[in-house]
Amino acid sequence: MAKRLAAWVDYALALIVLLAAWWFATGPMEMPTYLLPSPLRTWNALVGIAVTGELWVHLGFTLQNIVLGLVFGCVAGIALAYLMTRFPKLAVWLDGPLVILQTAPKIALAPLFVVWFGFGILSKIILIFSLVFFPVFIGAVSGFRSLDPKMKDLAKLLSLGTFQRFRQIELPSAMPEIFVGLKIGAVQALVGAVLAEWMSGKFGLGYLMTFASATYKTPLLFAAVLMTVVLGLLLHVMLTMLENRLLSWKGAKK
């Protein structure tokens, strides 16, 4: 409990320092509004689109894409990691193609996804999937390969089937490493969602940023950026809470 409280205090202090620096830059330093709008102007722009309902449409669209990309990327990453640890030959065959796909710059692939899959939601989810898959996959591979040999002997002793062994022993043991990859993947998912909305579409926080930039509405641009930061923080907090809940046995073991 004390650690959680200390973390929230750190977040609050960082936010206060940031707001103070922001106010000082736009107040005493008199930085032009078109370069850096004041916190009050940004807040008014945020409240304005929230009251009209425009904010919730864009926020909901971005959140929907992130969740879908995270779910698909997480499931595929864990599944392939498990298969590659169970069947070493499969790892030999897929190692090269996976390295090539991982090293390909996703920013360069984003326009190709639009060409291949259109301007709709599919191209956006595929881009987010590609960013989430590899961190989760690498974490899952590390987790499955670090399984205690004694746990394998226990599974044989209890005559557990493949699915039972996976659900009761292998997956729980690999969860700490999987969550490491998932937290990285969540940040990547947010970046991918915004990037995809920059490239195409008429909805989402990324589109709102593009619109605000093109129309020189700097307060609106900062409001959209602020909502992106808040969304990223919420994703991190939710994943941390889920991790603490699912891995409570790890703390009890210590």
PDB file of C-alpha atoms in Angstrom:
ATOM      1  CA  MET A   1       0.000   0.000   0.000  1.00  0.00           C
ATOM      2  CA  ALA A   2       2.816   2.379   0.914  1.00  0.00           C
ATOM      3  CA  LYS A   3       4.543   1.725  -2.425  1.00  0.00           C
ATOM      4  CA  ARG A   4       1.344   2.501  -4.359  1.00  0.00           C
ATOM      5  CA  LEU A   5       0.828   5.714  -2.399  1.00  0.00           C
ATOM      6  CA  ALA A   6       4.436   6.753  -3.043  1.00  0.00           C
ATOM      7  CA  ALA A   7       3.961   6.114  -6.769  1.00  0.00           C
ATOM      8  CA  TRP A   8       0.847   8.316  -6.863  1.00  0.00           C
ATOM      9  CA  VAL A   9       2.687  11.048  -4.948  1.00  0.00           C
ATOM     10  CA  ASP A  10       5.508  10.902  -7.517  1.00  0.00           C
ATOM     11  CA  TYR A  11       2.995  11.204 -10.366  1.00  0.00           C
ATOM     12  CA  ALA A  12       1.302  14.175  -8.666  1.00  0.00           C
ATOM     13  CA  LEU A  13       4.600  15.980  -8.051  1.00  0.00           C
ATOM     14  CA  ALA A  14       5.702  15.433 -11.650  1.00  0.00           C
ATOM     15  CA  LEU A  15       2.370  16.813 -12.881  1.00  0.00           C
ATOM     16  CA  ILE A  16       2.647  19.888 -10.633  1.00  0.00           C
ATOM     17  CA  VAL A  17       6.182  20.615 -11.855  1.00  0.00           C
ATOM     18  CA  LEU A  18       5.093  20.222 -15.484  1.00  0.00           C
ATOM     19  CA  LEU A  19       2.094  22.537 -15.059  1.00  0.00           C
ATOM     20  CA  ALA A  20       4.226  25.112 -13.256  1.00  0.00           C
ATOM     21  CA  ALA A  21       6.820  25.115 -16.055  1.00  0.00           C
ATOM     22  CA  TRP A  22       4.044  25.309 -18.638  1.00  0.00           C
ATOM     23  CA  TRP A  23       2.416  28.265 -16.872  1.00  0.00           C
ATOM     24  CA  PHE A  24       5.755  30.052 -16.487  1.00  0.00           C
ATOM     25  CA  ALA A  25       6.536  29.651 -20.197  1.00  0.00           C
ATOM     26  CA  THR A  26       3.173  31.033 -21.310  1.00  0.00           C
ATOM     27  CA  GLY A  27       2.819  33.603 -18.510  1.00  0.00           C
ATOM     28  CA  PRO A  28       5.946  35.464 -17.329  1.00  0.00           C
ATOM     29  CA  MET A  29       7.956  34.413 -20.385  1.00  0.00           C
ATOM     30  CA  GLU A  30       5.063  35.458 -22.689  1.00  0.00           C
ATOM     31  CA  MET A  31       5.604  32.722 -25.245  1.00  0.00           C
ATOM     32  CA  PRO A  32       3.284  33.260 -28.265  1.00  0.00           C
ATOM     33  CA  THR A  33       0.022  31.300 -28.197  1.00  0.00           C
ATOM     34  CA  TYR A  34       0.588  29.841 -31.652  1.00  0.00           C
ATOM     35  CA  LEU A  35       3.768  28.198 -30.334  1.00  0.00           C
ATOM     36  CA  LEU A  36       2.608  27.184 -26.867  1.00  0.00           C
ATOM     37  CA  PRO A  37      -0.942  27.860 -25.652  1.00  0.00           C
ATOM     38  CA  SER A  38      -1.469  28.415 -21.944  1.00  0.00           C
ATOM     39  CA  PRO A  39      -2.851  25.635 -19.731  1.00  0.00           C
ATOM     40  CA  LEU A  40      -6.120  27.585 -19.447  1.00  0.00           C
ATOM     41  CA  ARG A  41      -6.545  27.889 -23.226  1.00  0.00           C
ATOM     42  CA  THR A  42      -5.767  24.198 -23.632  1.00  0.00           C
ATOM     43  CA  TRP A  43      -8.241  23.291 -20.896  1.00  0.00           C
ATOM     44  CA  ASN A  44     -10.949  25.452 -22.508  1.00  0.00           C
ATOM     45  CA  ALA A  45     -10.355  23.741 -25.868  1.00  0.00           C
ATOM     46  CA  LEU A  46     -10.572  20.329 -24.196  1.00  0.00           C
ATOM     47  CA  VAL A  47     -13.781  21.231 -22.354  1.00  0.00           C
ATOM     48  CA  GLY A  48     -15.240  22.646 -25.560  1.00  0.00           C
ATOM     49  CA  ILE A  49     -14.913  19.423 -27.552  1.00  0.00           C
ATOM     50  CA  ALA A  50     -15.945  17.391 -24.504  1.00  0.00           C
ATOM     51  CA  VAL A  51     -19.200  19.331 -24.159  1.00  0.00           C
ATOM     52  CA  THR A  52     -20.057  18.916 -27.843  1.00  0.00           C
ATOM     53  CA  GLY A  53     -19.287  15.178 -27.631  1.00  0.00           C
ATOM     54  CA  GLU A  54     -16.600  15.333 -30.312  1.00  0.00           C
ATOM     55  CA  LEU A  55     -13.879  14.311 -27.841  1.00  0.00           C
ATOM     56  CA  TRP A  56     -15.650  11.095 -26.812  1.00  0.00           C
ATOM     57  CA  VAL A  57     -16.111  10.008 -30.431  1.00  0.00           C
ATOM     58  CA  HIS A  58     -12.398  10.395 -31.204  1.00  0.00           C
ATOM     59  CA  LEU A  59     -11.287   8.965 -27.854  1.00  0.00           C
ATOM     60  CA  GLY A  60     -13.601   5.961 -28.199  1.00  0.00           C
ATOM     61  CA  PHE A  61     -12.343   5.239 -31.715  1.00  0.00           C
ATOM     62  CA  THR A  62      -8.686   5.348 -30.654  1.00  0.00           C
ATOM     63  CA  LEU A  63      -9.341   3.247 -27.548  1.00  0.00           C
ATOM     64  CA  GLN A  64     -11.246   0.665 -29.589  1.00  0.00           C
ATOM     65  CA  ASN A  65      -8.336   0.259 -32.002  1.00  0.00           C
ATOM     66  CA  ILE A  66      -5.808   0.000 -29.175  1.00  0.00           C
ATOM     67  CA  VAL A  67      -7.796  -2.667 -27.327  1.00  0.00           C
ATOM     68  CA  LEU A  68      -8.345  -4.767 -30.458  1.00  0.00           C
ATOM     69  CA  GLY A  69      -4.699  -4.501 -31.479  1.00  0.00           C
ATOM     70  CA  LEU A  70      -3.546  -5.367 -27.954  1.00  0.00           C
ATOM     71  CA  VAL A  71      -5.817  -8.405 -27.684  1.00  0.00           C
ATOM     72  CA  PHE A  72      -4.910  -9.835 -31.089  1.00  0.00           C
ATOM     73  CA  GLY A  73      -1.197  -9.073 -30.682  1.00  0.00           C
ATOM     74  CA  CYS A  74      -1.084 -10.536 -27.170  1.00  0.00           C
ATOM     75  CA  VAL A  75      -2.905 -13.758 -28.105  1.00  0.00           C
ATOM     76  CA  ALA A  76      -0.834 -14.278 -31.261  1.00  0.00           C
ATOM     77  CA  GLY A  77       2.449 -13.482 -29.495  1.00  0.00           C
ATOM     78  CA  ILE A  78       1.803 -15.911 -26.636  1.00  0.00           C
ATOM     79  CA  ALA A  79       0.521 -18.638 -28.956  1.00  0.00           C
ATOM     80  CA  LEU A  80       3.496 -18.490 -31.331  1.00  0.00           C
ATOM     81  CA  ALA A  81       5.981 -18.264 -28.445  1.00  0.00           C
ATOM     82  CA  TYR A  82       4.478 -21.384 -26.873  1.00  0.00           C
ATOM     83  CA  LEU A  83       4.578 -23.314 -30.153  1.00  0.00           C
ATOM     84  CA  MET A  84       8.196 -22.339 -30.777  1.00  0.00           C
ATOM     85  CA  THR A  85       9.268 -23.477 -27.305  1.00  0.00           C
ATOM     86  CA  ARG A  86       7.345 -26.731 -27.662  1.00  0.00           C
ATOM     87  CA  PHE A  87       8.669 -27.459 -31.160  1.00  0.00           C
ATOM     88  CA  PRO A  88      12.327 -26.353 -31.531  1.00  0.00           C
ATOM     89  CA  LYS A  89      12.334 -27.029 -35.298  1.00  0.00           C
ATOM     90  CA  LEU A  90       9.593 -24.460 -35.726  1.00  0.00           C
ATOM     91  CA  ALA A  91      11.827 -21.916 -33.975  1.00  0.00           C
ATOM     92  CA  VAL A  92      14.629 -22.662 -36.444  1.00  0.00           C
ATOM     93  CA  TRP A  93      12.318 -22.153 -39.426  1.00  0.00           C
ATOM     94  CA  LEU A  94      10.669 -18.974 -38.183  1.00  0.00           C
ATOM     95  CA  ASP A  95      13.615 -17.237 -36.541  1.00  0.00           C
ATOM     96  CA  GLY A  96      14.866 -15.591 -39.748  1.00  0.00           C
ATOM     97  CA  PRO A  97      11.486 -14.329 -41.033  1.00  0.00           C
ATOM     98  CA  LEU A  98      10.571 -12.995 -37.590  1.00  0.00           C
ATOM     99  CA  VAL A  99      13.841 -11.057 -37.310  1.00  0.00           C
ATOM    100  CA  ILE A 100      13.270  -9.544 -40.756  1.00  0.00           C
ATOM    101  CA  LEU A 101       9.714  -8.508 -39.886  1.00  0.00           C
ATOM    102  CA  GLN A 102      10.840  -7.038 -36.587  1.00  0.00           C
ATOM    103  CA  THR A 103      13.618  -4.946 -38.121  1.00  0.00           C
ATOM    104  CA  ALA A 104      11.323  -3.524 -40.815  1.00  0.00           C
ATOM    105  CA  PRO A 105      10.460   0.078 -39.813  1.00  0.00           C
ATOM    106  CA  LYS A 106       6.767   0.236 -38.953  1.00  0.00           C
ATOM    107  CA  ILE A 107       6.543   3.886 -39.995  1.00  0.00           C
ATOM    108  CA  ALA A 108       7.550   2.810 -43.498  1.00  0.00           C
ATOM    109  CA  LEU A 109       5.078  -0.073 -43.436  1.00  0.00           C
ATOM    110  CA  ALA A 110       2.149   2.108 -42.335  1.00  0.00           C
ATOM    111  CA  PRO A 111       1.484   3.544 -45.844  1.00  0.00           C
ATOM    112  CA  LEU A 112       1.735   0.033 -47.285  1.00  0.00           C
ATOM    113  CA  PHE A 113      -0.903  -1.218 -44.842  1.00  0.00           C
ATOM    114  CA  VAL A 114      -3.186   1.578 -46.054  1.00  0.00           C
ATOM    115  CA  VAL A 115      -2.585   0.568 -49.692  1.00  0.00           C
ATOM    116  CA  TRP A 116      -3.088  -3.141 -48.963  1.00  0.00           C
ATOM    117  CA  PHE A 117      -5.995  -2.986 -46.508  1.00  0.00           C
ATOM    118  CA  GLY A 118      -7.673   0.335 -47.274  1.00  0.00           C
ATOM    119  CA  PHE A 119      -8.500   3.404 -45.212  1.00  0.00           C
ATOM    120  CA  GLY A 120     -10.791   1.576 -42.798  1.00  0.00           C
ATOM    121  CA  ILE A 121     -10.227   0.143 -39.364  1.00  0.00           C
ATOM    122  CA  LEU A 122      -8.494  -3.021 -40.636  1.00  0.00           C
ATOM    123  CA  SER A 123      -5.267  -1.264 -41.686  1.00  0.00           C
ATOM    124  CA  LYS A 124      -5.106   0.502 -38.307  1.00  0.00           C
ATOM    125  CA  ILE A 125      -5.565  -2.693 -36.293  1.00  0.00           C
ATOM    126  CA  ILE A 126      -2.952  -4.530 -38.376  1.00  0.00           C
ATOM    127  CA  LEU A 127      -0.429  -1.738 -37.750  1.00  0.00           C
ATOM    128  CA  ILE A 128      -1.136  -1.811 -34.000  1.00  0.00           C
ATOM    129  CA  PHE A 129      -0.972  -5.625 -34.049  1.00  0.00           C
ATOM    130  CA  SER A 130       2.465  -5.519 -35.672  1.00  0.00           C
ATOM    131  CA  LEU A 131       3.731  -3.182 -32.938  1.00  0.00           C
ATOM    132  CA  VAL A 132       2.259  -5.201 -30.057  1.00  0.00           C
ATOM    133  CA  PHE A 133       3.088  -8.695 -31.284  1.00  0.00           C
ATOM    134  CA  PHE A 134       6.875  -8.648 -31.012  1.00  0.00           C
ATOM    135  CA  PRO A 135       7.288  -7.294 -27.448  1.00  0.00           C
ATOM    136  CA  VAL A 136       4.722  -9.798 -26.162  1.00  0.00           C
ATOM    137  CA  PHE A 137       6.250 -12.593 -28.232  1.00  0.00           C
ATOM    138  CA  ILE A 138       9.779 -11.936 -26.949  1.00  0.00           C
ATOM    139  CA  GLY A 139       8.575 -11.732 -23.357  1.00  0.00           C
ATOM    140  CA  ALA A 140       6.552 -14.933 -23.710  1.00  0.00           C
ATOM    141  CA  VAL A 141       9.476 -16.834 -25.262  1.00  0.00           C
ATOM    142  CA  SER A 142      11.697 -15.758 -22.366  1.00  0.00           C
ATOM    143  CA  GLY A 143       9.033 -16.812 -19.877  1.00  0.00           C
ATOM    144  CA  PHE A 144       8.346 -20.228 -21.381  1.00  0.00           C
ATOM    145  CA  ARG A 145      12.043 -21.031 -21.777  1.00  0.00           C
ATOM    146  CA  SER A 146      12.810 -20.096 -18.155  1.00  0.00           C
ATOM    147  CA  LEU A 147      10.287 -22.584 -16.775  1.00  0.00           C
ATOM    148  CA  ASP A 148      11.675 -24.461 -13.768  1.00  0.00           C
ATOM    149  CA  PRO A 149      12.469 -28.106 -14.760  1.00  0.00           C
ATOM    150  CA  LYS A 150      10.896 -29.179 -11.467  1.00  0.00           C
ATOM    151  CA  MET A 151       7.580 -27.807 -12.694  1.00  0.00           C
ATOM    152  CA  LYS A 152       7.848 -29.945 -15.807  1.00  0.00           C
ATOM    153  CA  ASP A 153       8.480 -32.997 -13.635  1.00  0.00           C
ATOM    154  CA  LEU A 154       5.452 -32.056 -11.546  1.00  0.00           C
ATOM    155  CA  ALA A 155       3.273 -31.910 -14.651  1.00  0.00           C
ATOM    156  CA  LYS A 156       4.409 -35.393 -15.653  1.00  0.00           C
ATOM    157  CA  LEU A 157       3.834 -36.685 -12.133  1.00  0.00           C
ATOM    158  CA  LEU A 158       0.284 -35.351 -12.123  1.00  0.00           C
ATOM    159  CA  SER A 159      -0.313 -36.690 -15.671  1.00  0.00           C
ATOM    160  CA  LEU A 160      -1.496 -33.302 -16.876  1.00  0.00           C
ATOM    161  CA  GLY A 161      -2.582 -32.980 -20.485  1.00  0.00           C
ATOM    162  CA  THR A 162      -1.129 -30.375 -22.838  1.00  0.00           C
ATOM    163  CA  PHE A 163      -3.867 -27.814 -22.203  1.00  0.00           C
ATOM    164  CA  GLN A 164      -3.886 -28.407 -18.439  1.00  0.00           C
ATOM    165  CA  ARG A 165      -0.113 -28.062 -18.261  1.00  0.00           C
ATOM    166  CA  PHE A 166      -0.255 -24.852 -20.265  1.00  0.00           C
ATOM    167  CA  ARG A 167      -3.081 -23.304 -18.208  1.00  0.00           C
ATOM    168  CA  GLN A 168      -1.980 -24.404 -14.751  1.00  0.00           C
ATOM    169  CA  ILE A 169       1.819 -24.341 -14.936  1.00  0.00           C
ATOM    170  CA  GLU A 170       3.429 -22.920 -18.061  1.00  0.00           C
ATOM    171  CA  LEU A 171       1.318 -19.798 -18.619  1.00  0.00           C
ATOM    172  CA  PRO A 172       1.302 -18.643 -14.955  1.00  0.00           C
ATOM    173  CA  SER A 173       5.070 -19.156 -14.746  1.00  0.00           C
ATOM    174  CA  ALA A 174       5.632 -17.082 -17.886  1.00  0.00           C
ATOM    175  CA  MET A 175       3.238 -14.260 -16.911  1.00  0.00           C
ATOM    176  CA  PRO A 176       5.860 -11.943 -15.310  1.00  0.00           C
ATOM    177  CA  GLU A 177       7.860 -11.825 -18.567  1.00  0.00           C
ATOM    178  CA  ILE A 178       4.672 -11.599 -20.633  1.00  0.00           C
ATOM    179  CA  PHE A 179       3.552  -8.539 -18.686  1.00  0.00           C
ATOM    180  CA  VAL A 180       6.897  -6.868 -19.331  1.00  0.00           C
ATOM    181  CA  GLY A 181       6.323  -7.281 -23.070  1.00  0.00           C
ATOM    182  CA  LEU A 182       2.659  -6.318 -22.748  1.00  0.00           C
ATOM    183  CA  LYS A 183       3.456  -3.007 -21.049  1.00  0.00           C
ATOM    184  CA  ILE A 184       5.908  -2.155 -23.819  1.00  0.00           C
ATOM    185  CA  GLY A 185       3.323  -3.282 -26.365  1.00  0.00           C
ATOM    186  CA  ALA A 186       0.658  -1.024 -24.827  1.00  0.00           C
ATOM    187  CA  VAL A 187       2.851   2.046 -25.367  1.00  0.00           C
ATOM    188  CA  GLN A 188       3.583   0.880 -28.902  1.00  0.00           C
ATOM    189  CA  ALA A 189      -0.141   0.327 -29.473  1.00  0.00           C
ATOM    190  CA  LEU A 190      -0.908   3.920 -28.529  1.00  0.00           C
ATOM    191  CA  VAL A 191       1.826   5.201 -30.845  1.00  0.00           C
ATOM    192  CA  GLY A 192       0.587   2.925 -33.636  1.00  0.00           C
ATOM    193  CA  ALA A 193      -3.027   4.041 -33.209  1.00  0.00           C
ATOM    194  CA  VAL A 194      -2.102   7.724 -33.428  1.00  0.00           C
ATOM    195  CA  LEU A 195       0.210   7.085 -36.393  1.00  0.00           C
ATOM    196  CA  ALA A 196      -2.496   5.138 -38.242  1.00  0.00           C
ATOM    197  CA  GLU A 197      -4.996   7.927 -37.649  1.00  0.00           C
ATOM    198  CA  TRP A 198      -2.483  10.447 -38.959  1.00  0.00           C
ATOM    199  CA  MET A 199      -2.126   8.425 -42.150  1.00  0.00           C
ATOM    200  CA  SER A 200      -5.818   7.873 -42.823  1.00  0.00           C
ATOM    201  CA  GLY A 201      -9.257   8.130 -41.326  1.00  0.00           C
ATOM    202  CA  LYS A 202     -11.681  10.734 -40.066  1.00  0.00           C
ATOM    203  CA  PHE A 203     -11.806   9.734 -36.417  1.00  0.00           C
ATOM    204  CA  GLY A 204      -9.412   9.266 -33.512  1.00  0.00           C
ATOM    205  CA  LEU A 205      -7.056  11.401 -31.454  1.00  0.00           C
ATOM    206  CA  GLY A 206      -4.451  11.199 -34.237  1.00  0.00           C
ATOM    207  CA  TYR A 207      -6.929  12.632 -36.734  1.00  0.00           C
ATOM    208  CA  LEU A 208      -7.854  15.352 -34.237  1.00  0.00           C
ATOM    209  CA  MET A 209      -4.173  16.326 -33.992  1.00  0.00           C
ATOM    210  CA  THR A 210      -3.863  16.456 -37.781  1.00  0.00           C
ATOM    211  CA  PHE A 211      -7.009  18.564 -38.088  1.00  0.00           C
ATOM    212  CA  ALA A 212      -5.891  20.981 -35.360  1.00  0.00           C
ATOM    213  CA  SER A 213      -2.430  21.323 -36.903  1.00  0.00           C
ATOM    214  CA  ALA A 214      -3.802  21.942 -40.406  1.00  0.00           C
ATOM    215  CA  THR A 215      -6.227  24.605 -39.144  1.00  0.00           C
ATOM    216  CA  TYR A 216      -3.651  26.240 -36.821  1.00  0.00           C
ATOM    217  CA  LYS A 217      -5.745  25.522 -33.721  1.00  0.00           C
ATOM    218  CA  THR A 218      -2.811  25.090 -31.360  1.00  0.00           C
ATOM    219  CA  PRO A 219      -4.890  24.839 -28.133  1.00  0.00           C
ATOM    220  CA  LEU A 220      -6.912  22.025 -29.702  1.00  0.00           C
ATOM    221  CA  LEU A 221      -3.692  20.313 -30.787  1.00  0.00           C
ATOM    222  CA  PHE A 222      -2.315  20.443 -27.251  1.00  0.00           C
ATOM    223  CA  ALA A 223      -5.651  19.211 -25.891  1.00  0.00           C
ATOM    224  CA  ALA A 224      -5.475  16.163 -28.179  1.00  0.00           C
ATOM    225  CA  VAL A 225      -1.864  15.517 -27.150  1.00  0.00           C
ATOM    226  CA  LEU A 226      -2.878  15.833 -23.491  1.00  0.00           C
ATOM    227  CA  MET A 227      -5.649  13.265 -23.947  1.00  0.00           C
ATOM    228  CA  THR A 228      -3.144  10.913 -25.584  1.00  0.00           C
ATOM    229  CA  VAL A 229      -0.855  11.222 -22.557  1.00  0.00           C
ATOM    230  CA  VAL A 230      -3.774  10.597 -20.183  1.00  0.00           C
ATOM    231  CA  LEU A 231      -4.830   7.559 -22.198  1.00  0.00           C
ATOM    232  CA  GLY A 232      -1.290   6.176 -22.066  1.00  0.00           C
ATOM    233  CA  LEU A 233      -1.144   6.658 -18.296  1.00  0.00           C
ATOM    234  CA  LEU A 234      -4.508   4.934 -17.861  1.00  0.00           C
ATOM    235  CA  LEU A 235      -3.360   1.962 -19.926  1.00  0.00           C
ATOM    236  CA  HIS A 236      -0.212   1.677 -17.820  1.00  0.00           C
ATOM    237  CA  VAL A 237      -2.166   1.880 -14.551  1.00  0.00           C
ATOM    238  CA  MET A 238      -4.748  -0.684 -15.693  1.00  0.00           C
ATOM    239  CA  LEU A 239      -2.063  -3.139 -16.809  1.00  0.00           C
ATOM    240  CA  THR A 240      -0.199  -2.658 -13.524  1.00  0.00           C
ATOM    241  CA  MET A 241      -3.369  -3.367 -11.556  1.00  0.00           C
ATOM    242  CA  LEU A 242      -4.065  -6.455 -13.666  1.00  0.00           C
ATOM    243  CA  GLU A 243      -0.485  -7.631 -13.194  1.00  0.00           C
ATOM    244  CA  ASN A 244      -0.693  -7.185  -9.433  1.00  0.00           C
ATOM    245  CA  ARG A 245      -3.950  -9.115  -9.346  1.00  0.00           C
ATOM    246  CA  LEU A 246      -2.848 -12.009 -11.533  1.00  0.00           C
ATOM    247  CA  LEU A 247       0.623 -12.243  -9.996  1.00  0.00           C
ATOM    248  CA  SER A 248      -0.363 -11.833  -6.373  1.00  0.00           C
ATOM    249  CA  TRP A 249       1.015 -15.335  -5.801  1.00  0.00           C
ATOM    250  CA  LYS A 250       4.484 -14.048  -6.694  1.00  0.00           C
ATOM    251  CA  GLY A 251       4.453 -11.498  -3.885  1.00  0.00           C
ATOM    252  CA  ALA A 252       3.050 -14.055  -1.450  1.00  0.00           C
ATOM    253  CA  LYS A 253       5.794 -16.471  -2.407  1.00  0.00           C
ATOM    254  CA  LYS A 254       8.433 -13.912  -1.453  1.00  0.00           C
TER     255      LYS A 254
END
